[in-house]
Amino acid sequence: MENLVTALIKDDIYYIGTNDRQTSLFEGMWPLPNGVAYNSFLVKGEKNIIIDLVKVNTVSVYIEKIKEILGDDKPDYIIMNHLEPDHSSSLPSILELYPDVEIIVSPKAVDMLKNFYGITENVKVVKDGDHLKIGDREFDFYTTPMVHWPESMVTYEASTKTLFSQDIFGGFGTLDGGLFDDQVQFDKLYLEEAARYFVNIVGKYATQALKALTRLKELDIELICTVHGTIWRKNPKKILDLYISLAKQETVKGCVVIYGSMYGNTERMAEAVAKGLVKGGLDNVKIRDVTKTPLSYLLADTWRYKGVILGSCSYDNSLFPPMNFLLTEISHQRMKKNYWGIFGSYSWSGGALKTLKKYMEDGKYNVLERQPEIKGSATREDLEELIELGKEMAAKILAEE
Ligand code: FEO
């Protein structure tokens, strides 16, 4: 009988994941305009093995999918590569249905299972490099600490050359009919969202990510089953290369100008800076209002653009609070590949530029020395100075090979 709600991926490996179009913020803070998929897999055989679960809000659809494959049969094992609740919060519901199932996790996941769900029994622990025969299948396990949590691991099934990669190689966006890279226009529909996902979720652990990716590159991989986004069967190298490029923070030739403005005076400064960037020969320039564009997109831009110029009005002797929040998050990302520029508006107290400078010094950022500051509204001379800042940044970016 034809499967209607699930799909055969390869050699009795089935896709049983779900789409979430209801949750508006991933992890409570990252916008999901295109939703998100929680991919899950069922390996059918002498033993039935589920690999990675889904978020609890989609569990009823999920159970329907398990039953389409197993009918009255039951899963024998669940391999949980990652315990974040988007892949584990359906576990209690699954255990109610299948109480004897054995859960396979990494050593660091044991406490998490106990602390999140009170589960201490039927837990089998696998360590980094362990090889396990389950029924007629064999699996290898590799831990990937901090990509995305300390307990994270990936599972490799050698007979089908499949890597179950948990969050790694994931992206935002639901799977709308097409599951595989050869069924969707990835560059048009998913690429930007994969990059934003990487920066938001994995960016601050880029060093660990690169370490994990270098190791995974050694495996003979024909199929990548990530837990979010497209399944890679035609060209897995494409997502591997994209992730390596993102983990190395390979920037694009362009500049983002992010400003915080109360009454438009600092916005006017940002416009002048952008004019300078274009006068300097750059054709990839964006201006963003820190209060309007969500943090998620601002971080993605700062990660990917070679040039980042931040401008802020002063607010109570210091930085405009939304800009302060952005800088706190930027400092967590530990970005080292950008050129930075700063400018500020004094208002009646000053403080913005002083605080921006301190952030730059503390983070040892590569910042341009020209750092314009205005009082009140920019004069003609001020605007010229801001245009010069843009031109200097453009020259620096374009001088790069
Ligand atoms: Fe998709 Fe780190 O959870």
mmCIF file of N, CA, C and O in Angstrom, residues 257-271 287-293 298 309-315 318-324 326 343-347 352 356 374 376-378:
data_model
loop_
_atom_site.group_PDB
_atom_site.id
_atom_site.type_symbol
_atom_site.label_atom_id
_atom_site.label_comp_id
_atom_site.label_asym_id
_atom_site.label_seq_id
_atom_site.Cartn_x
_atom_site.Cartn_y
_atom_site.Cartn_z
ATOM 1 N N VAL A 257 24.864 48.508 7.530
ATOM 2 C CA VAL A 257 24.885 49.651 8.446
ATOM 3 C C VAL A 257 23.675 49.496 9.359
ATOM 4 O O VAL A 257 22.538 49.472 8.885
ATOM 5 N N ILE A 258 23.930 49.366 10.636
ATOM 6 C CA ILE A 258 22.816 49.179 11.585
ATOM 7 C C ILE A 258 22.788 50.394 12.518
ATOM 8 O O ILE A 258 23.803 50.723 13.136
ATOM 9 N N TYR A 259 21.632 51.026 12.584
ATOM 10 C CA TYR A 259 21.554 52.241 13.405
ATOM 11 C C TYR A 259 20.403 52.154 14.403
ATOM 12 O O TYR A 259 19.431 51.423 14.208
ATOM 13 N N GLY A 260 20.567 52.926 15.477
ATOM 14 C CA GLY A 260 19.467 53.122 16.434
ATOM 15 C C GLY A 260 19.191 54.610 16.502
ATOM 16 O O GLY A 260 20.106 55.398 16.766
ATOM 17 N N SER A 261 17.960 54.990 16.252
ATOM 18 C CA SER A 261 17.638 56.420 16.145
ATOM 19 C C SER A 261 16.283 56.682 16.792
ATOM 20 O O SER A 261 15.343 55.914 16.597
ATOM 21 N N MET A 262 16.178 57.785 17.569
ATOM 22 C CA MET A 262 14.872 58.100 18.177
ATOM 23 C C MET A 262 14.041 59.044 17.310
ATOM 24 O O MET A 262 12.842 58.890 17.162
ATOM 25 N N TYR A 263 14.727 60.049 16.745
ATOM 26 C CA TYR A 263 13.993 61.070 15.997
ATOM 27 C C TYR A 263 14.516 61.274 14.581
ATOM 28 O O TYR A 263 14.240 62.280 13.947
ATOM 29 N N GLY A 264 15.331 60.346 14.098
ATOM 30 C CA GLY A 264 15.742 60.413 12.697
ATOM 31 C C GLY A 264 17.114 61.019 12.463
ATOM 32 O O GLY A 264 17.642 60.942 11.348
ATOM 33 N N ASN A 265 17.723 61.627 13.497
ATOM 34 C CA ASN A 265 19.030 62.257 13.262
ATOM 35 C C ASN A 265 20.116 61.208 13.016
ATOM 36 O O ASN A 265 20.990 61.387 12.162
ATOM 37 N N THR A 266 20.067 60.114 13.752
ATOM 38 C CA THR A 266 21.080 59.059 13.553
ATOM 39 C C THR A 266 20.784 58.281 12.272
ATOM 40 O O THR A 266 21.699 57.830 11.577
ATOM 41 N N GLU A 267 19.515 58.171 11.938
ATOM 42 C CA GLU A 267 19.166 57.520 10.663
ATOM 43 C C GLU A 267 19.753 58.317 9.491
ATOM 44 O O GLU A 267 20.283 57.742 8.540
ATOM 45 N N ARG A 268 19.689 59.649 9.617
ATOM 46 C CA ARG A 268 20.244 60.514 8.574
ATOM 47 C C ARG A 268 21.755 60.276 8.445
ATOM 48 O O ARG A 268 22.318 60.305 7.348
ATOM 49 N N MET A 269 22.399 60.033 9.568
ATOM 50 C CA MET A 269 23.844 59.719 9.551
ATOM 51 C C MET A 269 24.085 58.407 8.802
ATOM 52 O O MET A 269 25.021 58.286 8.000
ATOM 53 N N ALA A 270 23.226 57.420 9.083
ATOM 54 C CA ALA A 270 23.375 56.100 8.435
ATOM 55 C C ALA A 270 23.235 56.226 6.919
ATOM 56 O O ALA A 270 23.975 55.583 6.155
ATOM 57 N N GLU A 271 22.302 57.062 6.497
ATOM 58 C CA GLU A 271 22.110 57.267 5.053
ATOM 59 C C GLU A 271 23.385 57.832 4.421
ATOM 60 O O GLU A 271 23.779 57.432 3.316
ATOM 61 N N ILE A 287 20.999 48.988 4.885
ATOM 62 C CA ILE A 287 20.815 49.772 6.120
ATOM 63 C C ILE A 287 19.696 49.103 6.915
ATOM 64 O O ILE A 287 18.655 48.764 6.359
ATOM 65 N N ARG A 288 19.921 48.924 8.213
ATOM 66 C CA ARG A 288 18.922 48.279 9.065
ATOM 67 C C ARG A 288 18.669 49.116 10.316
ATOM 68 O O ARG A 288 19.615 49.606 10.934
ATOM 69 N N ASP A 289 17.401 49.237 10.684
ATOM 70 C CA ASP A 289 17.013 49.911 11.928
ATOM 71 C C ASP A 289 17.014 48.861 13.038
ATOM 72 O O ASP A 289 16.283 47.867 12.958
ATOM 73 N N VAL A 290 17.815 49.099 14.070
ATOM 74 C CA VAL A 290 17.978 48.086 15.126
ATOM 75 C C VAL A 290 16.672 47.798 15.874
ATOM 76 O O VAL A 290 16.507 46.732 16.454
ATOM 77 N N THR A 291 15.740 48.754 15.845
ATOM 78 C CA THR A 291 14.474 48.523 16.558
ATOM 79 C C THR A 291 13.452 47.798 15.698
ATOM 80 O O THR A 291 12.448 47.313 16.200
ATOM 81 N N LYS A 292 13.686 47.761 14.410
ATOM 82 C CA LYS A 292 12.684 47.207 13.501
ATOM 83 C C LYS A 292 13.055 45.786 13.043
ATOM 84 O O LYS A 292 12.211 44.893 12.998
ATOM 85 N N THR A 293 14.312 45.595 12.669
ATOM 86 C CA THR A 293 14.730 44.285 12.163
ATOM 87 C C THR A 293 15.055 43.377 13.350
ATOM 88 O O THR A 293 15.849 43.754 14.213
ATOM 89 N N LEU A 298 19.739 40.543 12.099
ATOM 90 C CA LEU A 298 20.898 41.426 12.276
ATOM 91 C C LEU A 298 22.160 40.592 12.525
ATOM 92 O O LEU A 298 23.233 40.890 11.997
ATOM 93 N N ILE A 309 28.876 48.464 10.095
ATOM 94 C CA ILE A 309 28.989 49.809 10.669
ATOM 95 C C ILE A 309 27.797 50.030 11.596
ATOM 96 O O ILE A 309 26.645 49.838 11.202
ATOM 97 N N LEU A 310 28.109 50.379 12.832
ATOM 98 C CA LEU A 310 27.066 50.554 13.834
ATOM 99 C C LEU A 310 26.982 52.012 14.246
ATOM 100 O O LEU A 310 28.011 52.643 14.533
ATOM 101 N N GLY A 311 25.773 52.536 14.272
ATOM 102 C CA GLY A 311 25.583 53.922 14.688
ATOM 103 C C GLY A 311 24.457 54.009 15.694
ATOM 104 O O GLY A 311 23.433 53.335 15.551
ATOM 105 N N SER A 312 24.657 54.837 16.717
ATOM 106 C CA SER A 312 23.623 54.905 17.744
ATOM 107 C C SER A 312 23.460 56.318 18.276
ATOM 108 O O SER A 312 24.425 57.075 18.401
ATOM 109 N N CYS A 313 22.239 56.619 18.635
ATOM 110 C CA CYS A 313 21.994 57.843 19.395
ATOM 111 C C CYS A 313 22.336 57.560 20.855
ATOM 112 O O CYS A 313 22.437 56.397 21.256
ATOM 113 N N SER A 314 22.516 58.635 21.617
ATOM 114 C CA SER A 314 22.768 58.470 23.057
ATOM 115 C C SER A 314 21.436 58.414 23.782
ATOM 116 O O SER A 314 20.457 59.049 23.373
ATOM 117 N N TYR A 315 21.421 57.680 24.851
ATOM 118 C CA TYR A 315 20.190 57.545 25.627
ATOM 119 C C TYR A 315 20.593 57.473 27.104
ATOM 120 O O TYR A 315 21.275 56.518 27.512
ATOM 121 N N SER A 318 24.273 56.880 27.734
ATOM 122 C CA SER A 318 24.862 55.639 27.225
ATOM 123 C C SER A 318 24.289 55.319 25.846
ATOM 124 O O SER A 318 23.746 56.180 25.159
ATOM 125 N N LEU A 319 24.408 54.051 25.515
ATOM 126 C CA LEU A 319 23.950 53.586 24.207
ATOM 127 C C LEU A 319 22.426 53.433 24.204
ATOM 128 O O LEU A 319 21.837 53.121 25.229
ATOM 129 N N PHE A 320 21.845 53.618 23.043
ATOM 130 C CA PHE A 320 20.412 53.342 22.867
ATOM 131 C C PHE A 320 20.179 51.866 23.267
ATOM 132 O O PHE A 320 20.866 50.963 22.745
ATOM 133 N N PRO A 321 19.281 51.558 24.199
ATOM 134 C CA PRO A 321 19.166 50.173 24.719
ATOM 135 C C PRO A 321 19.047 49.075 23.652
ATOM 136 O O PRO A 321 19.704 48.037 23.783
ATOM 137 N N PRO A 322 18.274 49.249 22.571
ATOM 138 C CA PRO A 322 18.235 48.146 21.580
ATOM 139 C C PRO A 322 19.603 47.890 20.936
ATOM 140 O O PRO A 322 19.935 46.746 20.618
ATOM 141 N N MET A 323 20.410 48.950 20.778
ATOM 142 C CA MET A 323 21.755 48.772 20.218
ATOM 143 C C MET A 323 22.654 48.053 21.233
ATOM 144 O O MET A 323 23.491 47.219 20.883
ATOM 145 N N ASN A 324 22.447 48.388 22.502
ATOM 146 C CA ASN A 324 23.208 47.727 23.562
ATOM 147 C C ASN A 324 22.926 46.223 23.552
ATOM 148 O O ASN A 324 23.837 45.398 23.669
ATOM 149 N N LEU A 326 21.906 44.426 20.987
ATOM 150 C CA LEU A 326 22.535 43.836 19.802
ATOM 151 C C LEU A 326 24.030 43.597 20.053
ATOM 152 O O LEU A 326 24.566 42.525 19.737
ATOM 153 N N PHE A 343 29.717 55.085 14.598
ATOM 154 C CA PHE A 343 29.420 56.525 14.654
ATOM 155 C C PHE A 343 28.324 56.741 15.686
ATOM 156 O O PHE A 343 27.600 55.801 16.044
ATOM 157 N N GLY A 344 28.259 57.968 16.187
ATOM 158 C CA GLY A 344 27.274 58.195 17.246
ATOM 159 C C GLY A 344 26.719 59.602 17.233
ATOM 160 O O GLY A 344 27.290 60.530 16.664
ATOM 161 N N SER A 345 25.580 59.727 17.888
ATOM 162 C CA SER A 345 24.960 61.033 18.025
ATOM 163 C C SER A 345 24.927 61.386 19.515
ATOM 164 O O SER A 345 24.573 60.557 20.367
ATOM 165 N N TYR A 346 25.358 62.590 19.818
ATOM 166 C CA TYR A 346 25.599 63.029 21.190
ATOM 167 C C TYR A 346 24.297 63.304 21.935
ATOM 168 O O TYR A 346 24.213 63.162 23.143
ATOM 169 N N SER A 347 23.277 63.729 21.192
ATOM 170 C CA SER A 347 22.013 64.166 21.795
ATOM 171 C C SER A 347 22.319 65.267 22.815
ATOM 172 O O SER A 347 23.046 66.190 22.519
ATOM 173 N N ALA A 352 26.854 57.451 23.584
ATOM 174 C CA ALA A 352 26.691 56.367 22.602
ATOM 175 C C ALA A 352 28.038 55.970 21.992
ATOM 176 O O ALA A 352 28.431 54.797 22.050
ATOM 177 N N LEU A 356 30.148 52.503 22.332
ATOM 178 C CA LEU A 356 30.480 51.710 21.135
ATOM 179 C C LEU A 356 31.988 51.449 21.070
ATOM 180 O O LEU A 356 32.439 50.334 20.803
ATOM 181 N N ILE A 374 28.091 63.404 16.190
ATOM 182 C CA ILE A 374 27.421 64.697 15.956
ATOM 183 C C ILE A 374 26.711 65.163 17.229
ATOM 184 O O ILE A 374 26.433 64.356 18.138
ATOM 185 N N GLY A 376 23.173 66.951 18.191
ATOM 186 C CA GLY A 376 21.870 67.331 17.617
ATOM 187 C C GLY A 376 21.693 66.743 16.235
ATOM 188 O O GLY A 376 21.612 65.539 16.070
ATOM 189 N N SER A 377 21.698 67.634 15.237
ATOM 190 C CA SER A 377 21.472 67.189 13.865
ATOM 191 C C SER A 377 22.756 67.398 13.048
ATOM 192 O O SER A 377 23.464 68.389 13.251
ATOM 193 N N ALA A 378 23.033 66.466 12.129
ATOM 194 C CA ALA A 378 24.292 66.526 11.362
ATOM 195 C C ALA A 378 24.362 67.778 10.501
ATOM 196 O O ALA A 378 23.401 68.107 9.792
#
